[in-house]
Amino acid sequence: MLTIGTFVGFTFFVAVYCWYRLRKEDLHSKDGYFLGARSLTGGVIAGSMILTNISTEHLIGMNGSAYKNGMIIIAWEVTSAIALVIAALYFLPIYLKMGLTTIPQYLERRYDSSTRTIVAFLLMASFVVTLLPIVLYTGAINLESIFNVSEMLQVSRPEGLWITVVTIGVIGSIYAVFGGLKAVALSDSVNAIGLIIGGLMIPILALWDIGGGNILDGVSKVYAHAPEKFNVIGAEDSVLPFSVIFTGLMINQLYFWGMNQTIIQRAFGAKNMAEAQKGLLYAGIFKILIPLIIVLPGIIAYYYFSDQYYGEQDFIYPILLKKILPLGLLGFFAAVVLGAILSTFNSVLNSAATIFSLDIYKKLIDPKCSDRGIVRVGRLSSLVLAIFSILIAPMVGNAPDGLYQLMQQLNGIFFIPIASILIAGFFIPRVSTEGAKLGLITGLLFYLITTFVFDTGIHFVHIWAIEFLLNLAVMLGISKYYPRKNLVAYNAAPILEMTPWRFAKPLSLVLCTVTVLIYVWLGMIL
């Protein structure tokens, strides 16, 4: 009962706080609903980015992968800081000067309207097929494990997971459908604080327990038990070889943090350039520290359970929670977990609704639709997408290499082809519309065939790099025979104050240096 009480209490507090802050907001205008009236500050942007990114697919999936594979998987996290630096210093000035609401809008101005439409449909598919179902399912695993939902309701475990998926989906939809981006961002910023506090509790309490009241002794014992789990280099056949940092991983990171609508939409809602840059660079600080929450507990779990749960790695984090946390704190952390689930779920729903409303509905179906009409369409599309995601969620279980690895493999279908035409748009002026379209299709088909049809024996992140280079070659080749025609530069006056943050470059240098030093330090101790 204490667990349920603290869970309900914290969840209710976040909901009331968001309602109070939003009660006088205009949620009927396009900018008000989709961009938080372009009023977001750096701290809110960073908190929302982190909570949109870190959900149960990280708490469950990455800790499960760390339990089985060790610290080598921190590459997914710490290299994000470099991508955020590049996005803050280079991509943001382009986006904010153009006054974008969605990434596909850029593609229309750089290429043409059909490129915008194709990418909009691909993004919608990526949301429904990959991220939303996995977020719901991993969230259901966590809450089912903490509260024993199936036992409480006297149903089977699969039925308990299904009921939990539906419940999470309904609650998340309410935030996204009725509150828009600002409701999402505000709830994220509160839940981010809870996630950091609650997330750090797990390794601190566990190491205190292992070390008999001394955390450093606990670290020494965990390291002595399995020093190989702290290896950040690994072998070429490991789950995430070190070499991928120099091939496909950084392309993926650049896309995710600098071109992904779900993430970058928070920066589009910034009140000015300085606040947008603050948001991205503050998020970079969090990404360097976040392995303490989503990697270290998995390694600690190996100390407690050895390889007992290798066949069920995605259940190891909830098992560790129940071992470490007292009942009162268990309820609080369950609420934090729910907040992380809702954050990612409603953020993706809001971004999907933004793309559907502006890049598909207004562009193709009703160009004269009013702002209020667009908002209504956005709310309806959020609801439909939520229903589809709830129906698909139970199908993603039993991934052989864990749910996080599955999500990354599926993301490659969409992320790398879209990243290639965006990067070409930024850096290669002579790439034409025809080249971009054929490159997009070629990359998508190549990845599907080499990852899901034929076993090439090549790690899928290396395939991302091969795919990216293939896309560029196709785009350049086609552009030679079908040269670019729309060479007119976009020179409209920016709608926001564009003065950069004065500490952007110094903090960027620090983030890049720390990222390199992490690998140097961890490499030296092994």
Tab-separated table of N, CA, C and O in Angstrom, residues 272-372:
chain	number	residue	atom	x	y	z
A	272	ASN	N	14.646	32.043	-28.058
A	272	ASN	CA	15.683	32.671	-28.879
A	272	ASN	C	16.814	31.661	-29.093
A	272	ASN	O	16.802	30.557	-28.541
A	273	MET	N	17.789	32.067	-29.905
A	273	MET	CA	18.911	31.185	-30.224
A	273	MET	C	19.708	30.788	-28.983
A	273	MET	O	20.102	29.632	-28.818
A	274	ALA	N	19.966	31.743	-28.101
A	274	ALA	CA	20.779	31.456	-26.915
A	274	ALA	C	20.136	30.368	-26.058
A	274	ALA	O	20.817	29.450	-25.588
A	275	GLU	N	18.808	30.452	-25.845
A	275	GLU	CA	18.130	29.447	-25.027
A	275	GLU	C	18.138	28.083	-25.714
A	275	GLU	O	18.264	27.050	-25.062
A	276	ALA	N	18.004	28.072	-27.035
A	276	ALA	CA	18.059	26.808	-27.774
A	276	ALA	C	19.430	26.157	-27.620
A	276	ALA	O	19.539	24.942	-27.373
A	277	GLN	N	20.497	26.943	-27.747
A	277	GLN	CA	21.842	26.388	-27.587
A	277	GLN	C	22.089	25.912	-26.165
A	277	GLN	O	22.704	24.860	-25.948
A	278	LYS	N	21.613	26.691	-25.189
A	278	LYS	CA	21.720	26.241	-23.796
A	278	LYS	C	21.066	24.873	-23.632
A	278	LYS	O	21.621	23.968	-22.993
A	279	GLY	N	19.871	24.735	-24.180
A	279	GLY	CA	19.135	23.482	-24.032
A	279	GLY	C	19.912	22.295	-24.563
A	279	GLY	O	20.055	21.263	-23.885
A	280	LEU	N	20.466	22.417	-25.767
A	280	LEU	CA	21.195	21.299	-26.356
A	280	LEU	C	22.485	20.998	-25.593
A	280	LEU	O	22.811	19.825	-25.363
A	281	LEU	N	23.198	22.024	-25.174
A	281	LEU	CA	24.480	21.794	-24.494
A	281	LEU	C	24.280	21.309	-23.058
A	281	LEU	O	25.069	20.496	-22.556
A	282	TYR	N	23.234	21.786	-22.375
A	282	TYR	CA	22.901	21.224	-21.055
A	282	TYR	C	22.553	19.737	-21.207
A	282	TYR	O	22.933	18.902	-20.365
A	283	ALA	N	21.825	19.410	-22.276
A	283	ALA	CA	21.498	18.009	-22.529
A	283	ALA	C	22.769	17.190	-22.731
A	283	ALA	O	22.860	16.022	-22.320
A	284	GLY	N	23.789	17.802	-23.353
A	284	GLY	CA	25.070	17.121	-23.530
A	284	GLY	C	25.734	16.760	-22.210
A	284	GLY	O	26.333	15.686	-22.075
A	285	ILE	N	25.612	17.647	-21.222
A	285	ILE	CA	26.151	17.341	-19.880
A	285	ILE	C	25.445	16.123	-19.297
A	285	ILE	O	26.079	15.206	-18.765
A	286	PHE	N	24.124	16.113	-19.413
A	286	PHE	CA	23.348	14.981	-18.891
A	286	PHE	C	23.739	13.670	-19.582
A	286	PHE	O	23.826	12.625	-18.936
A	287	LYS	N	23.980	13.711	-20.892
A	287	LYS	CA	24.272	12.476	-21.616
A	287	LYS	C	25.598	11.861	-21.171
A	287	LYS	O	25.766	10.638	-21.218
A	288	ILE	N	26.534	12.692	-20.745
A	288	ILE	CA	27.798	12.163	-20.234
A	288	ILE	C	27.596	11.490	-18.874
A	288	ILE	O	28.242	10.487	-18.552
A	289	LEU	N	26.683	12.031	-18.070
A	289	LEU	CA	26.454	11.499	-16.720
A	289	LEU	C	25.440	10.355	-16.685
A	289	LEU	O	25.426	9.567	-15.736
A	290	ILE	N	24.598	10.257	-17.710
A	290	ILE	CA	23.458	9.339	-17.655
A	290	ILE	C	23.834	7.857	-17.564
A	290	ILE	O	23.037	7.048	-17.078
A	291	PRO	N	25.046	7.404	-18.011
A	291	PRO	CA	25.392	5.989	-17.807
A	291	PRO	C	25.365	5.552	-16.340
A	291	PRO	O	25.227	4.355	-16.052
A	292	LEU	N	25.518	6.495	-15.404
A	292	LEU	CA	25.397	6.136	-13.986
A	292	LEU	C	24.017	5.588	-13.668
A	292	LEU	O	23.837	4.821	-12.707
A	293	ILE	N	23.023	5.958	-14.479
A	293	ILE	CA	21.631	5.559	-14.242
A	293	ILE	C	21.219	4.396	-15.134
A	293	ILE	O	20.461	3.519	-14.703
A	294	ILE	N	21.719	4.360	-16.369
A	294	ILE	CA	21.199	3.368	-17.319
A	294	ILE	C	22.230	2.329	-17.754
A	294	ILE	O	21.917	1.500	-18.618
A	295	VAL	N	23.428	2.352	-17.182
A	295	VAL	CA	24.433	1.335	-17.492
A	295	VAL	C	24.984	0.696	-16.214
A	295	VAL	O	25.003	-0.532	-16.077
A	296	LEU	N	25.429	1.530	-15.270
A	296	LEU	CA	26.040	1.012	-14.045
A	296	LEU	C	25.128	0.051	-13.270
A	296	LEU	O	25.603	-0.987	-12.793
A	297	PRO	N	23.810	0.322	-13.110
A	297	PRO	CA	22.970	-0.637	-12.395
A	297	PRO	C	22.966	-2.033	-13.025
A	297	PRO	O	22.893	-3.040	-12.308
A	298	GLY	N	23.056	-2.111	-14.355
A	298	GLY	CA	23.097	-3.417	-15.009
A	298	GLY	C	24.340	-4.200	-14.628
A	298	GLY	O	24.282	-5.424	-14.418
A	299	ILE	N	25.478	-3.509	-14.504
A	299	ILE	CA	26.722	-4.172	-14.102
A	299	ILE	C	26.651	-4.581	-12.630
A	299	ILE	O	27.114	-5.658	-12.246
A	300	ILE	N	26.041	-3.734	-11.816
A	300	ILE	CA	25.840	-4.092	-10.403
A	300	ILE	C	24.953	-5.328	-10.288
A	300	ILE	O	25.177	-6.201	-9.445
A	301	ALA	N	23.938	-5.401	-11.149
A	301	ALA	CA	23.043	-6.569	-11.126
A	301	ALA	C	23.823	-7.849	-11.399
A	301	ALA	O	23.499	-8.910	-10.842
A	302	TYR	N	24.872	-7.770	-12.234
A	302	TYR	CA	25.685	-8.956	-12.492
A	302	TYR	C	26.400	-9.405	-11.217
A	302	TYR	O	26.585	-10.611	-10.987
A	303	TYR	N	26.799	-8.454	-10.385
A	303	TYR	CA	27.437	-8.800	-9.112
A	303	TYR	C	26.468	-9.618	-8.243
A	303	TYR	O	26.855	-10.606	-7.611
A	304	TYR	N	25.202	-9.197	-8.213
A	304	TYR	CA	24.207	-9.868	-7.376
A	304	TYR	C	23.771	-11.220	-7.950
A	304	TYR	O	23.598	-12.197	-7.215
A	305	PHE	N	23.561	-11.277	-9.258
A	305	PHE	CA	22.863	-12.428	-9.843
A	305	PHE	C	23.703	-13.234	-10.831
A	305	PHE	O	23.216	-14.237	-11.358
A	306	SER	N	24.960	-12.820	-11.082
A	306	SER	CA	25.801	-13.461	-12.107
A	306	SER	C	24.999	-13.618	-13.400
A	306	SER	O	24.291	-12.697	-13.789
A	307	ASP	N	25.085	-14.770	-14.060
A	307	ASP	CA	24.393	-14.917	-15.344
A	307	ASP	C	23.029	-15.591	-15.205
A	307	ASP	O	22.481	-16.121	-16.166
A	308	GLN	N	22.470	-15.542	-14.002
A	308	GLN	CA	21.200	-16.229	-13.717
A	308	GLN	C	20.073	-15.789	-14.642
A	308	GLN	O	19.192	-16.576	-14.999
A	309	TYR	N	20.072	-14.508	-15.051
A	309	TYR	CA	18.966	-13.971	-15.852
A	309	TYR	C	19.397	-13.607	-17.276
A	309	TYR	O	18.768	-12.768	-17.920
A	310	TYR	N	20.459	-14.236	-17.780
A	310	TYR	CA	20.911	-13.925	-19.141
A	310	TYR	C	19.804	-14.139	-20.176
A	310	TYR	O	19.731	-13.438	-21.172
A	311	GLY	N	18.961	-15.120	-19.937
A	311	GLY	CA	17.868	-15.384	-20.881
A	311	GLY	C	16.733	-14.384	-20.765
A	311	GLY	O	15.848	-14.353	-21.633
A	312	GLU	N	16.720	-13.592	-19.684
A	312	GLU	CA	15.663	-12.598	-19.475
A	312	GLU	C	16.288	-11.250	-19.099
A	312	GLU	O	15.895	-10.611	-18.135
A	313	GLN	N	17.246	-10.815	-19.890
A	313	GLN	CA	18.008	-9.624	-19.532
A	313	GLN	C	17.140	-8.384	-19.398
A	313	GLN	O	17.449	-7.478	-18.618
A	314	ASP	N	16.034	-8.310	-20.131
A	314	ASP	CA	15.197	-7.116	-20.074
A	314	ASP	C	14.347	-7.048	-18.799
A	314	ASP	O	13.622	-6.076	-18.591
A	315	PHE	N	14.447	-8.088	-17.952
A	315	PHE	CA	13.730	-8.056	-16.668
A	315	PHE	C	14.671	-7.771	-15.498
A	315	PHE	O	14.227	-7.684	-14.353
A	316	ILE	N	15.984	-7.618	-15.784
A	316	ILE	CA	16.954	-7.536	-14.689
A	316	ILE	C	16.822	-6.235	-13.899
A	316	ILE	O	17.016	-6.215	-12.672
A	317	TYR	N	16.491	-5.122	-14.559
A	317	TYR	CA	16.413	-3.844	-13.842
A	317	TYR	C	15.279	-3.827	-12.822
A	317	TYR	O	15.502	-3.456	-11.665
A	318	PRO	N	14.073	-4.251	-13.195
A	318	PRO	CA	13.023	-4.326	-12.163
A	318	PRO	C	13.371	-5.282	-11.019
A	318	PRO	O	13.032	-5.014	-9.867
A	319	ILE	N	14.063	-6.372	-11.331
A	319	ILE	CA	14.480	-7.311	-10.283
A	319	ILE	C	15.439	-6.624	-9.321
A	319	ILE	O	15.339	-6.776	-8.092
A	320	LEU	N	16.366	-5.831	-9.864
A	320	LEU	CA	17.318	-5.092	-9.019
A	320	LEU	C	16.588	-4.056	-8.162
A	320	LEU	O	16.905	-3.883	-6.978
A	321	LEU	N	15.608	-3.371	-8.755
A	321	LEU	CA	14.839	-2.377	-7.995
A	321	LEU	C	14.205	-3.002	-6.758
A	321	LEU	O	14.267	-2.440	-5.655
A	322	LYS	N	13.566	-4.131	-6.948
A	322	LYS	CA	12.854	-4.769	-5.831
A	322	LYS	C	13.829	-5.266	-4.768
A	322	LYS	O	13.473	-5.347	-3.590
A	323	LYS	N	15.043	-5.574	-5.169
A	323	LYS	CA	16.041	-6.031	-4.188
A	323	LYS	C	16.592	-4.865	-3.378
A	323	LYS	O	16.841	-4.997	-2.175
A	324	ILE	N	16.775	-3.705	-4.020
A	324	ILE	CA	17.499	-2.590	-3.413
A	324	ILE	C	16.591	-1.611	-2.677
A	324	ILE	O	16.900	-1.164	-1.558
A	325	LEU	N	15.465	-1.251	-3.280
A	325	LEU	CA	14.679	-0.136	-2.760
A	325	LEU	C	13.694	-0.569	-1.672
A	325	LEU	O	13.005	-1.585	-1.825
A	326	PRO	N	13.578	0.212	-0.582
A	326	PRO	CA	12.503	-0.015	0.388
A	326	PRO	C	11.161	0.335	-0.242
A	326	PRO	O	11.092	1.028	-1.257
A	327	LEU	N	10.079	-0.113	0.360
A	327	LEU	CA	8.754	0.004	-0.265
A	327	LEU	C	8.375	1.432	-0.619
A	327	LEU	O	7.863	1.697	-1.701
A	328	GLY	N	8.614	2.392	0.292
A	328	GLY	CA	8.236	3.778	0.016
A	328	GLY	C	8.949	4.335	-1.190
A	328	GLY	O	8.346	4.967	-2.060
A	329	LEU	N	10.257	4.089	-1.258
A	329	LEU	CA	11.037	4.580	-2.392
A	329	LEU	C	10.709	3.834	-3.671
A	329	LEU	O	10.818	4.375	-4.767
A	330	LEU	N	10.291	2.577	-3.534
A	330	LEU	CA	9.911	1.810	-4.714
A	330	LEU	C	8.724	2.460	-5.419
A	330	LEU	O	8.682	2.557	-6.644
A	331	GLY	N	7.761	2.946	-4.633
A	331	GLY	CA	6.605	3.624	-5.211
A	331	GLY	C	6.992	4.916	-5.893
A	331	GLY	O	6.513	5.235	-6.995
A	332	PHE	N	7.885	5.695	-5.240
A	332	PHE	CA	8.357	6.942	-5.840
A	332	PHE	C	9.064	6.662	-7.155
A	332	PHE	O	8.833	7.331	-8.164
A	333	PHE	N	9.936	5.646	-7.162
A	333	PHE	CA	10.677	5.367	-8.384
A	333	PHE	C	9.768	4.829	-9.477
A	333	PHE	O	9.979	5.107	-10.660
A	334	ALA	N	8.753	4.069	-9.091
A	334	ALA	CA	7.785	3.611	-10.091
A	334	ALA	C	7.100	4.796	-10.752
A	334	ALA	O	6.836	4.792	-11.955
A	335	ALA	N	6.821	5.845	-9.961
A	335	ALA	CA	6.219	7.063	-10.519
A	335	ALA	C	7.193	7.761	-11.461
A	335	ALA	O	6.801	8.291	-12.503
A	336	VAL	N	8.482	7.768	-11.090
A	336	VAL	CA	9.508	8.345	-11.955
A	336	VAL	C	9.585	7.566	-13.269
A	336	VAL	O	9.678	8.141	-14.361
A	337	VAL	N	9.535	6.250	-13.164
A	337	VAL	CA	9.559	5.402	-14.359
A	337	VAL	C	8.352	5.705	-15.242
A	337	VAL	O	8.465	5.843	-16.462
A	338	LEU	N	7.175	5.817	-14.608
A	338	LEU	CA	5.979	6.157	-15.384
A	338	LEU	C	6.155	7.513	-16.062
A	338	LEU	O	5.776	7.694	-17.226
A	339	GLY	N	6.757	8.477	-15.339
A	339	GLY	CA	7.011	9.784	-15.930
A	339	GLY	C	7.921	9.687	-17.139
A	339	GLY	O	7.703	10.353	-18.160
A	340	ALA	N	8.957	8.844	-17.053
A	340	ALA	CA	9.872	8.659	-18.187
A	340	ALA	C	9.153	8.017	-19.369
A	340	ALA	O	9.370	8.386	-20.526
A	341	ILE	N	8.294	7.046	-19.072
A	341	ILE	CA	7.518	6.396	-20.130
A	341	ILE	C	6.617	7.415	-20.816
A	341	ILE	O	6.605	7.554	-22.042
A	342	LEU	N	5.854	8.136	-19.989
A	342	LEU	CA	4.902	9.111	-20.531
A	342	LEU	C	5.623	10.197	-21.304
A	342	LEU	O	5.138	10.676	-22.331
A	343	SER	N	6.786	10.601	-20.798
A	343	SER	CA	7.542	11.664	-21.447
A	343	SER	C	7.874	11.291	-22.884
A	343	SER	O	7.591	12.040	-23.832
A	344	THR	N	8.496	10.123	-23.065
A	344	THR	CA	8.861	9.710	-24.412
A	344	THR	C	7.622	9.448	-25.256
A	344	THR	O	7.542	9.874	-26.411
A	345	PHE	N	6.639	8.776	-24.673
A	345	PHE	CA	5.431	8.429	-25.429
A	345	PHE	C	4.694	9.679	-25.898
A	345	PHE	O	4.382	9.825	-27.086
A	346	ASN	N	4.438	10.620	-24.969
A	346	ASN	CA	3.669	11.793	-25.393
A	346	ASN	C	4.498	12.751	-26.242
A	346	ASN	O	3.972	13.470	-27.089
A	347	SER	N	5.834	12.751	-26.053
A	347	SER	CA	6.692	13.576	-26.908
A	347	SER	C	6.648	13.093	-28.346
A	347	SER	O	6.537	13.890	-29.288
A	348	VAL	N	6.753	11.789	-28.527
A	348	VAL	CA	6.721	11.230	-29.879
A	348	VAL	C	5.335	11.438	-30.501
A	348	VAL	O	5.226	11.771	-31.682
A	349	LEU	N	4.298	11.257	-29.708
A	349	LEU	CA	2.951	11.508	-30.221
A	349	LEU	C	2.805	12.951	-30.691
A	349	LEU	O	2.239	13.222	-31.759
A	350	ASN	N	3.308	13.890	-29.887
A	350	ASN	CA	3.202	15.302	-30.254
A	350	ASN	C	3.973	15.600	-31.538
A	350	ASN	O	3.483	16.318	-32.421
A	351	SER	N	5.164	15.036	-31.659
A	351	SER	CA	5.960	15.258	-32.866
A	351	SER	C	5.312	14.605	-34.087
A	351	SER	O	5.309	15.178	-35.180
A	352	ALA	N	4.775	13.408	-33.895
A	352	ALA	CA	4.093	12.732	-35.000
A	352	ALA	C	2.876	13.536	-35.448
A	352	ALA	O	2.612	13.678	-36.648
A	353	ALA	N	2.140	14.070	-34.477
A	353	ALA	CA	0.969	14.887	-34.799
A	353	ALA	C	1.382	16.161	-35.536
A	353	ALA	O	0.688	16.617	-36.464
A	354	THR	N	2.511	16.740	-35.115
A	354	THR	CA	3.019	17.951	-35.780
A	354	THR	C	3.333	17.660	-37.242
A	354	THR	O	2.942	18.419	-38.147
A	355	ILE	N	4.043	16.565	-37.492
A	355	ILE	CA	4.412	16.210	-38.865
A	355	ILE	C	3.169	15.886	-39.691
A	355	ILE	O	3.027	16.354	-40.826
A	356	PHE	N	2.255	15.086	-39.134
A	356	PHE	CA	1.061	14.729	-39.903
A	356	PHE	C	0.225	15.968	-40.227
A	356	PHE	O	-0.208	16.156	-41.362
A	357	SER	N	0.044	16.822	-39.238
A	357	SER	CA	-0.826	17.987	-39.420
A	357	SER	C	-0.262	18.975	-40.437
A	357	SER	O	-0.988	19.462	-41.309
A	358	LEU	N	1.047	19.279	-40.319
A	358	LEU	CA	1.638	20.331	-41.142
A	358	LEU	C	2.245	19.818	-42.444
A	358	LEU	O	2.183	20.505	-43.470
A	359	ASP	N	2.850	18.622	-42.417
A	359	ASP	CA	3.555	18.130	-43.597
A	359	ASP	C	2.707	17.218	-44.471
A	359	ASP	O	3.072	16.959	-45.625
A	360	ILE	N	1.620	16.695	-43.920
A	360	ILE	CA	0.766	15.802	-44.708
A	360	ILE	C	-0.627	16.402	-44.890
A	360	ILE	O	-1.056	16.670	-46.016
A	361	TYR	N	-1.329	16.662	-43.780
A	361	TYR	CA	-2.717	17.120	-43.900
A	361	TYR	C	-2.817	18.503	-44.556
A	361	TYR	O	-3.514	18.679	-45.560
A	362	LYS	N	-2.105	19.488	-43.993
A	362	LYS	CA	-2.195	20.843	-44.544
A	362	LYS	C	-1.557	20.936	-45.922
A	362	LYS	O	-1.997	21.704	-46.779
A	363	LYS	N	-0.539	20.131	-46.153
A	363	LYS	CA	0.162	20.182	-47.443
A	363	LYS	C	-0.621	19.485	-48.544
A	363	LYS	O	-0.702	19.976	-49.674
A	364	LEU	N	-1.214	18.327	-48.245
A	364	LEU	CA	-1.811	17.501	-49.289
A	364	LEU	C	-3.341	17.491	-49.291
A	364	LEU	O	-3.952	17.309	-50.347
A	365	ILE	N	-3.949	17.656	-48.117
A	365	ILE	CA	-5.390	17.452	-48.010
A	365	ILE	C	-6.165	18.755	-47.947
A	365	ILE	O	-7.136	18.957	-48.691
A	366	ASP	N	-5.760	19.673	-47.069
A	366	ASP	CA	-6.523	20.918	-46.894
A	366	ASP	C	-5.562	22.089	-46.685
A	366	ASP	O	-5.333	22.523	-45.554
A	367	PRO	N	-4.975	22.630	-47.771
A	367	PRO	CA	-4.004	23.721	-47.644
A	367	PRO	C	-4.555	24.973	-46.979
A	367	PRO	O	-3.783	25.780	-46.451
A	368	LYS	N	-5.868	25.163	-46.995
A	368	LYS	CA	-6.468	26.369	-46.426
A	368	LYS	C	-6.943	26.180	-44.979
A	368	LYS	O	-7.599	27.053	-44.418
A	369	CYS	N	-6.588	25.059	-44.389
A	369	CYS	CA	-7.042	24.763	-43.020
A	369	CYS	C	-6.528	25.828	-42.040
A	369	CYS	O	-5.358	26.228	-42.078
A	370	SER	N	-7.401	26.277	-41.148
A	370	SER	CA	-7.038	27.304	-40.167
A	370	SER	C	-6.159	26.719	-39.071
A	370	SER	O	-6.010	25.498	-38.945
A	371	ASP	N	-5.581	27.613	-38.246
A	371	ASP	CA	-4.769	27.162	-37.113
A	371	ASP	C	-5.570	26.263	-36.180
A	371	ASP	O	-5.085	25.218	-35.731
A	372	ARG	N	-6.795	26.671	-35.871
A	372	ARG	CA	-7.631	25.856	-34.977
A	372	ARG	C	-7.919	24.495	-35.602
A	372	ARG	O	-7.935	23.466	-34.925
